[in-house]
Amino acid sequence: MKVFAISDLHLSIHNPKPMDIFGEVWDNYLDTIGAELTANVSDEDMVLIAGDISWAMTLDKAQPDLEYIARFPGKKILLRGNHDYWWKAISAIRRVLPAGVYALQNDCVRLGEYVVCGSRGWTTPEGRNQTDEDKKIYDREIIRTRMSLDAAAKARGEGDKLIAMLHFPPFNSRFDRSPFTEMYREYKVDAVVYGHLHGRDSRVCRTLELDGIPYYLTSCDLIGNKPVRIF
């Protein structure tokens, strides 16, 4: 089983929204993504999609986007992003997911020799300039991430690889360690996948290693709309 990752698809199959207003990289970007998935992914492989999946506001309006994702080869594991307003009750989402599509929310999914866990995350502060509201959300996401890692630890068998997903970067623009990166080290995570960042002006590093763990930025525009091979 091969593992690929991509994020921030910003689909709008139900009510098409032009994405090329954000730059040339978005011109026909779904054609590129679809061609790459079709050419490189088999039905036995896994595709991780770390948030900002659909512009839809409600689950029924997001259904065409979920069905679009399901058309391509491989098993898909989805995680909520900050623009996924349609993502409400996880039980309702799981009831309507197409076959071979899974949703993560503070828990884990085990497929073959891989355990994938995740939570949305939140913006890691650059210093002391964190509002009370941001701190509240950030602290809550730390708790939720540990919940997902605890679930993964219980599901993980000998020899299994553990992949952590989150939508927001687990560090600030200086790539400082954070409570998230410390937890990933503690639980011996094998790889971390995240998205959220866009544009040429973002201070990004598509891949980096921290405490021996590889971190992969998978926002589709920053990876040329070509899914990243994780394993």
CSV table of N, CA and C in Angstrom, one decimal, residues 2 9 34 49-50 60-61 68 71 90 95 106 116 132 135 149-150 156-157 163 181-182 188 193 209 213 222-223 228:
chain,number,residue,atom,x,y,z
A,2,LYS,N,0.6,2.1,-1.0
A,2,LYS,CA,1.3,3.4,-1.0
A,2,LYS,C,0.4,4.5,-0.4
A,9,LEU,N,-8.3,21.3,-1.4
A,9,LEU,CA,-8.9,21.2,-2.7
A,9,LEU,C,-9.9,22.3,-3.0
A,34,GLY,N,-6.7,15.3,-10.7
A,34,GLY,CA,-7.4,14.1,-11.1
A,34,GLY,C,-6.5,13.2,-12.0
A,49,ILE,N,-6.3,13.6,2.8
A,49,ILE,CA,-6.8,14.9,2.4
A,49,ILE,C,-7.0,15.8,3.7
A,50,ALA,N,-6.0,16.6,4.0
A,50,ALA,CA,-5.9,17.3,5.3
A,50,ALA,C,-6.7,18.7,5.3
A,60,ASP,N,-25.4,18.4,2.7
A,60,ASP,CA,-26.1,18.0,1.4
A,60,ASP,C,-25.4,18.7,0.2
A,61,LYS,N,-25.0,19.9,0.3
A,61,LYS,CA,-24.3,20.7,-0.8
A,61,LYS,C,-22.9,20.1,-1.0
A,68,TYR,N,-17.2,13.3,-5.8
A,68,TYR,CA,-16.1,13.5,-6.8
A,68,TYR,C,-14.8,12.9,-6.3
A,71,ARG,N,-14.5,9.1,-6.7
A,71,ARG,CA,-14.4,8.6,-8.0
A,71,ARG,C,-13.0,8.1,-8.3
A,90,ILE,N,-20.0,14.6,13.2
A,90,ILE,CA,-19.2,13.5,12.5
A,90,ILE,C,-20.0,12.3,12.2
A,95,ARG,N,-22.3,8.8,7.9
A,95,ARG,CA,-23.4,8.1,7.4
A,95,ARG,C,-23.6,8.3,5.9
A,106,ASN,N,-10.6,13.8,15.7
A,106,ASN,CA,-10.1,13.5,17.1
A,106,ASN,C,-10.0,12.0,17.4
A,116,VAL,N,-3.9,6.1,11.0
A,116,VAL,CA,-3.9,7.6,10.7
A,116,VAL,C,-4.8,8.2,11.7
A,132,ASP,N,-7.2,35.9,23.5
A,132,ASP,CA,-7.8,35.0,24.4
A,132,ASP,C,-8.6,33.9,23.7
A,135,LYS,N,-6.3,31.4,22.0
A,135,LYS,CA,-5.7,30.6,23.0
A,135,LYS,C,-6.7,29.5,23.4
A,149,LEU,N,-4.3,10.8,19.2
A,149,LEU,CA,-3.1,10.0,19.4
A,149,LEU,C,-3.3,8.8,20.4
A,150,ASP,N,-4.1,9.1,21.4
A,150,ASP,CA,-4.4,8.0,22.4
A,150,ASP,C,-5.2,6.9,21.6
A,156,ARG,N,-2.8,0.7,17.3
A,156,ARG,CA,-1.5,0.4,16.6
A,156,ARG,C,-0.9,-0.9,17.0
A,157,GLY,N,-0.6,-1.7,16.0
A,157,GLY,CA,0.0,-3.0,16.2
A,157,GLY,C,1.5,-3.0,16.0
A,163,ILE,N,0.6,7.8,11.2
A,163,ILE,CA,0.6,9.1,10.5
A,163,ILE,C,-0.4,10.0,11.2
A,181,THR,N,4.1,19.3,18.2
A,181,THR,CA,5.3,18.6,17.8
A,181,THR,C,5.8,17.7,18.9
A,182,GLU,N,5.7,18.2,20.2
A,182,GLU,CA,6.1,17.4,21.3
A,182,GLU,C,5.3,16.2,21.5
A,188,LYS,N,5.8,8.8,19.1
A,188,LYS,CA,6.6,8.1,18.1
A,188,LYS,C,5.9,8.1,16.7
A,193,VAL,N,1.2,15.2,8.3
A,193,VAL,CA,0.7,15.8,7.1
A,193,VAL,C,-0.2,17.0,7.5
A,209,GLU,N,12.2,18.0,8.7
A,209,GLU,CA,12.3,16.9,9.7
A,209,GLU,C,12.6,17.6,11.0
A,213,ILE,N,11.2,13.2,12.7
A,213,ILE,CA,9.8,12.9,12.1
A,213,ILE,C,9.7,13.8,10.9
A,222,LEU,N,0.7,24.6,-3.5
A,222,LEU,CA,2.2,24.7,-3.1
A,222,LEU,C,2.9,23.4,-3.5
A,223,ILE,N,2.2,22.4,-3.9
A,223,ILE,CA,2.8,21.2,-4.4
A,223,ILE,C,2.6,20.9,-5.8
A,228,VAL,N,1.5,14.3,-2.8
A,228,VAL,CA,2.9,13.9,-2.3
A,228,VAL,C,2.9,12.5,-1.8
